[in-house]
Amino acid sequence: MDPGSVVVMGFVASLCASAGTALGSLGVFTIRRLSRRMEDGLLSLAAGIMLAATFFSLLLPALEYGSEHYDSSLAGPLSVAGGTFLGAAVLFLIHQYVPHEHFSRGREGSDAYKLSRIWLFVTAITLHNFPEGLAVGVGFAGGEVKNGVTLAIGIGLQNIPEGLAVAVALLSVGYTPLRSALIGIASGLVEPVGGLLGAMAVATLESLMPWALAFAAGAMLFVISDEIIPETHNNGNQNLATFTLLGGFILMMLLDTSL
């Protein structure tokens, strides 16, 4: 498959995945409040889908590409390990220096208290969504349409509860339903940007495939481990959060193997 087609498919698929965020955000017009238990369950379900997508659609293909591109049996896994660590490290550094606000942990990042709350929320949501778009884009590495489509469907599904949770959280801190929905929808638009960049990277340099797939996986793992799991296990709902995460993982695993 020619590189141009890979880029177009990566962009379109990540745009479609972002529609899940829009759909979930629009739910704020009918669902004005989520209990903490329901919110933790929805976010954990999304985390489970993300986690399975990371393993089955990013790390496993990365290991396969690594074994094909390197002569040494150790070089492939090491490149994937390095890419995974690099993806997590980049997200960590961005979180340290870019002002943003979590719904349960408050403000983080340099000069976070100098910015209005709405921009801190927007930044936090954007930091969360960008790696997902990147993952969809690099999922089309080598013209692997099935892998990319599976990732797009999985990310789109997990975006629905995530978008709803974000919009309802914004509503709960004083934003109008319309503004909450629009912010949620706008936050999802960063996913096509990530998808375009990821697809361009793997389409331009074939040798980047294992690194790019692993980088996206590391970024996703950081979001799951640093943000979603701590927030959903901080309100006495850890048993529910654990099993809904497992449910999301199984759902995505079945989706990946059946397509």
Short mmCIF file of C-alpha atoms in Angstrom, two decimals:
data_model
loop_
_atom_site.label_atom_id
_atom_site.label_comp_id
_atom_site.label_asym_id
_atom_site.label_seq_id
_atom_site.Cartn_x
_atom_site.Cartn_y
_atom_site.Cartn_z
CA MET A 1 0.00 0.00 0.00
CA ASP A 2 1.35 3.43 -0.93
CA PRO A 3 2.29 5.86 1.89
CA GLY A 4 -0.37 8.37 0.86
CA SER A 5 -3.14 5.84 1.41
CA VAL A 6 -1.74 4.96 4.84
CA VAL A 7 -1.80 8.64 5.86
CA VAL A 8 -5.35 9.17 4.59
CA MET A 9 -6.65 6.04 6.32
CA GLY A 10 -4.91 6.92 9.59
CA PHE A 11 -6.39 10.42 9.56
CA VAL A 12 -9.93 9.33 8.62
CA ALA A 13 -9.94 6.48 11.15
CA SER A 14 -8.78 8.74 13.99
CA LEU A 15 -11.42 11.30 12.96
CA CYS A 16 -14.07 8.58 13.17
CA ALA A 17 -12.73 7.51 16.58
CA SER A 18 -13.08 11.08 17.84
CA ALA A 19 -16.79 10.90 16.97
CA GLY A 20 -17.13 8.68 20.04
CA THR A 21 -16.04 11.61 22.21
CA ALA A 22 -18.63 13.83 20.51
CA LEU A 23 -21.37 11.24 21.00
CA GLY A 24 -20.54 10.83 24.68
CA SER A 25 -20.28 14.59 25.23
CA LEU A 26 -23.72 15.17 23.71
CA GLY A 27 -25.13 12.81 26.31
CA VAL A 28 -24.82 15.65 28.84
CA PHE A 29 -28.11 17.06 27.52
CA THR A 30 -29.98 14.00 28.83
CA ILE A 31 -27.70 12.79 31.63
CA ARG A 32 -27.00 15.76 33.88
CA ARG A 33 -25.37 13.89 36.72
CA LEU A 34 -23.29 10.75 37.18
CA SER A 35 -22.77 9.19 40.58
CA ARG A 36 -19.15 8.79 41.56
CA ARG A 37 -19.61 5.03 41.35
CA MET A 38 -21.01 5.22 37.82
CA GLU A 39 -18.27 7.59 36.70
CA ASP A 40 -15.54 5.33 38.08
CA GLY A 41 -17.14 2.35 36.36
CA LEU A 42 -17.39 4.09 32.98
CA LEU A 43 -13.83 5.38 33.09
CA SER A 44 -12.52 1.97 34.15
CA LEU A 45 -14.39 0.34 31.27
CA ALA A 46 -12.69 2.81 28.93
CA ALA A 47 -9.32 2.06 30.55
CA GLY A 48 -9.80 -1.67 29.99
CA ILE A 49 -10.50 -1.11 26.30
CA MET A 50 -7.42 1.12 26.05
CA LEU A 51 -5.28 -1.46 27.85
CA ALA A 52 -6.29 -4.31 25.54
CA ALA A 53 -5.83 -2.10 22.48
CA THR A 54 -2.35 -1.27 23.73
CA PHE A 55 -1.33 -4.91 23.99
CA PHE A 56 -3.12 -6.54 21.06
CA SER A 57 -3.05 -3.73 18.48
CA LEU A 58 0.16 -1.89 19.36
CA LEU A 59 2.70 -3.92 21.33
CA LEU A 60 2.20 -7.28 19.60
CA PRO A 61 2.47 -5.76 16.08
CA ALA A 62 5.46 -3.74 17.28
CA LEU A 63 7.22 -6.93 18.38
CA GLU A 64 6.43 -8.56 15.04
CA TYR A 65 7.79 -5.60 13.08
CA GLY A 66 10.83 -5.49 15.34
CA SER A 67 11.67 -9.13 14.67
CA GLU A 68 11.33 -8.50 10.91
CA HIS A 69 13.44 -5.34 10.79
CA TYR A 70 16.35 -6.42 12.98
CA ASP A 71 18.68 -9.37 12.47
CA SER A 72 19.36 -9.83 16.16
CA SER A 73 16.68 -11.65 18.16
CA LEU A 74 17.24 -9.19 21.00
CA ALA A 75 17.25 -5.96 18.98
CA GLY A 76 13.55 -6.14 18.13
CA PRO A 77 12.24 -6.51 21.70
CA LEU A 78 14.74 -3.90 22.92
CA SER A 79 13.51 -1.39 20.34
CA VAL A 80 9.93 -2.00 21.47
CA ALA A 81 10.94 -1.65 25.12
CA GLY A 82 12.77 1.57 24.32
CA GLY A 83 9.84 2.97 22.35
CA THR A 84 7.40 2.10 25.13
CA PHE A 85 9.54 3.79 27.76
CA LEU A 86 10.05 6.82 25.52
CA GLY A 87 6.31 7.22 24.94
CA ALA A 88 5.59 7.12 28.67
CA ALA A 89 8.51 9.45 29.46
CA VAL A 90 7.37 12.06 26.94
CA LEU A 91 3.84 12.05 28.38
CA PHE A 92 5.30 12.30 31.89
CA LEU A 93 7.38 15.35 30.96
CA ILE A 94 4.44 17.00 29.24
CA HIS A 95 2.32 16.45 32.35
CA GLN A 96 5.03 17.97 34.51
CA TYR A 97 5.36 21.19 32.53
CA VAL A 98 2.02 21.78 30.79
CA PRO A 99 -0.60 23.25 33.16
CA HIS A 100 -3.72 21.08 33.39
CA GLU A 101 -6.32 19.93 35.90
CA HIS A 102 -7.55 16.46 36.84
CA PHE A 103 -11.09 16.05 38.05
CA SER A 104 -10.08 14.41 41.33
CA ARG A 105 -6.40 15.33 41.86
CA GLY A 106 -6.61 19.02 41.09
CA ARG A 107 -4.12 21.18 39.24
CA GLU A 108 -0.75 20.02 37.95
CA GLY A 109 2.04 21.41 35.82
CA SER A 110 4.09 24.59 35.80
CA ASP A 111 2.15 27.79 36.62
CA ALA A 112 -1.13 25.86 36.76
CA TYR A 113 -2.71 28.38 39.11
CA LYS A 114 -2.17 31.25 36.68
CA LEU A 115 -4.63 29.89 34.10
CA SER A 116 -8.42 29.79 34.18
CA ARG A 117 -10.03 26.52 35.12
CA ILE A 118 -11.67 26.00 31.75
CA TRP A 119 -8.31 26.07 29.95
CA LEU A 120 -6.81 23.70 32.49
CA PHE A 121 -9.63 21.24 31.84
CA VAL A 122 -9.26 21.60 28.08
CA THR A 123 -5.51 20.98 28.33
CA ALA A 124 -5.97 17.90 30.52
CA ILE A 125 -8.51 16.38 28.15
CA THR A 126 -6.28 17.15 25.17
CA LEU A 127 -3.28 15.50 26.83
CA HIS A 128 -5.44 12.44 27.35
CA ASN A 129 -6.84 12.24 23.81
CA PHE A 130 -3.73 12.94 21.75
CA PRO A 131 -2.03 9.56 22.44
CA GLU A 132 -5.24 7.79 21.44
CA GLY A 133 -5.25 9.48 18.05
CA LEU A 134 -1.55 8.76 17.67
CA ALA A 135 -2.23 5.08 18.38
CA VAL A 136 -4.90 4.88 15.67
CA GLY A 137 -2.59 6.55 13.15
CA VAL A 138 0.38 4.27 13.74
CA GLY A 139 -2.00 1.30 13.82
CA PHE A 140 -2.03 1.49 10.02
CA ALA A 141 1.73 0.87 9.92
CA GLY A 142 2.71 -1.16 6.89
CA GLY A 143 -0.79 -0.88 5.46
CA GLU A 144 -2.27 -3.08 8.20
CA VAL A 145 -5.89 -2.04 7.62
CA LYS A 146 -7.39 -4.62 10.00
CA ASN A 147 -5.15 -3.53 12.86
CA GLY A 148 -5.86 0.16 12.27
CA VAL A 149 -9.62 -0.33 11.96
CA THR A 150 -9.71 -2.46 15.13
CA LEU A 151 -7.86 0.24 17.02
CA ALA A 152 -10.17 2.95 15.69
CA ILE A 153 -13.27 0.99 16.75
CA GLY A 154 -11.84 0.28 20.19
CA ILE A 155 -10.75 3.87 20.79
CA GLY A 156 -14.09 5.13 19.48
CA LEU A 157 -15.99 2.86 21.88
CA GLN A 158 -13.96 3.92 24.91
CA ASN A 159 -14.36 7.57 23.89
CA ILE A 160 -18.13 7.38 24.46
CA PRO A 161 -18.13 6.85 28.26
CA GLU A 162 -15.04 9.02 28.53
CA GLY A 163 -16.71 11.91 26.66
CA LEU A 164 -19.83 11.63 28.80
CA ALA A 165 -17.82 11.58 32.03
CA VAL A 166 -15.85 14.64 30.97
CA ALA A 167 -18.92 16.64 29.93
CA VAL A 168 -20.82 15.78 33.12
CA ALA A 169 -17.77 16.67 35.22
CA LEU A 170 -17.58 20.06 33.50
CA LEU A 171 -21.30 20.56 34.11
CA SER A 172 -20.81 19.78 37.79
CA VAL A 173 -18.26 22.58 38.22
CA GLY A 174 -20.47 25.25 36.74
CA TYR A 175 -20.36 25.07 32.96
CA THR A 176 -23.62 25.08 30.99
CA PRO A 177 -24.70 21.87 29.21
CA LEU A 178 -23.95 23.43 25.83
CA ARG A 179 -20.51 24.62 26.87
CA SER A 180 -19.72 21.30 28.53
CA ALA A 181 -20.68 19.41 25.38
CA LEU A 182 -18.73 21.75 23.10
CA ILE A 183 -15.59 21.49 25.22
CA GLY A 184 -15.90 17.70 25.22
CA ILE A 185 -16.36 17.62 21.45
CA ALA A 186 -13.46 20.03 20.89
CA SER A 187 -11.16 17.92 23.06
CA GLY A 188 -11.73 14.97 20.75
CA LEU A 189 -10.58 16.93 17.70
CA VAL A 190 -6.97 16.51 18.79
CA GLU A 191 -7.24 12.80 17.98
CA PRO A 192 -7.22 13.30 14.17
CA VAL A 193 -4.14 15.48 14.63
CA GLY A 194 -2.40 12.66 16.49
CA GLY A 195 -3.65 10.17 13.91
CA LEU A 196 -2.28 12.23 11.05
CA LEU A 197 1.13 12.65 12.70
CA GLY A 198 1.35 8.96 13.59
CA ALA A 199 0.35 7.80 10.12
CA MET A 200 2.79 10.23 8.47
CA ALA A 201 5.63 8.97 10.67
CA VAL A 202 5.16 5.29 9.84
CA ALA A 203 4.39 5.99 6.17
CA THR A 204 7.56 8.07 5.74
CA LEU A 205 10.06 5.82 7.49
CA GLU A 206 9.31 2.11 7.56
CA SER A 207 12.11 1.56 10.07
CA LEU A 208 10.13 3.66 12.57
CA MET A 209 7.25 1.18 12.71
CA PRO A 210 8.26 -0.78 15.83
CA TRP A 211 9.33 2.43 17.58
CA ALA A 212 6.17 4.33 16.62
CA LEU A 213 3.83 1.53 17.66
CA ALA A 214 5.69 1.12 20.96
CA PHE A 215 5.77 4.89 21.54
CA ALA A 216 1.99 5.08 21.17
CA ALA A 217 1.63 2.09 23.50
CA GLY A 218 3.83 3.71 26.14
CA ALA A 219 1.85 6.94 25.96
CA MET A 220 -1.43 5.04 26.37
CA LEU A 221 -0.07 2.99 29.27
CA PHE A 222 1.03 6.18 31.01
CA VAL A 223 -2.46 7.68 30.71
CA ILE A 224 -4.05 4.50 32.07
CA SER A 225 -1.61 4.08 34.95
CA ASP A 226 -1.04 7.71 35.92
CA GLU A 227 -4.53 9.13 35.42
CA ILE A 228 -7.41 6.71 35.06
CA ILE A 229 -6.57 3.96 37.55
CA PRO A 230 -5.62 6.30 40.43
CA GLU A 231 -8.72 8.44 39.88
CA THR A 232 -11.11 5.48 39.74
CA HIS A 233 -9.56 3.79 42.79
CA ASN A 234 -9.69 6.89 44.96
CA ASN A 235 -13.37 6.91 45.94
CA GLY A 236 -14.06 3.53 47.52
CA ASN A 237 -15.11 1.95 44.22
CA GLN A 238 -11.94 0.01 43.55
CA ASN A 239 -13.68 -3.38 43.26
CA LEU A 240 -16.11 -2.05 40.67
CA ALA A 241 -13.27 -0.26 38.88
CA THR A 242 -11.18 -3.42 38.76
CA PHE A 243 -13.88 -5.61 37.28
CA THR A 244 -15.18 -3.04 34.79
CA LEU A 245 -11.59 -2.58 33.62
CA LEU A 246 -11.39 -6.35 33.13
CA GLY A 247 -14.70 -6.22 31.26
CA GLY A 248 -13.38 -3.54 28.93
CA PHE A 249 -10.19 -5.53 28.38
CA ILE A 250 -12.14 -8.67 27.48
CA LEU A 251 -14.47 -6.72 25.18
CA MET A 252 -11.55 -5.26 23.24
CA MET A 253 -9.75 -8.62 23.18
CA LEU A 254 -12.81 -10.26 21.62
CA LEU A 255 -13.16 -7.40 19.17
CA ASP A 256 -9.53 -7.68 18.14
CA THR A 257 -9.67 -11.43 17.57
CA SER A 258 -13.05 -11.46 15.79
CA LEU A 259 -12.41 -8.77 13.17
#
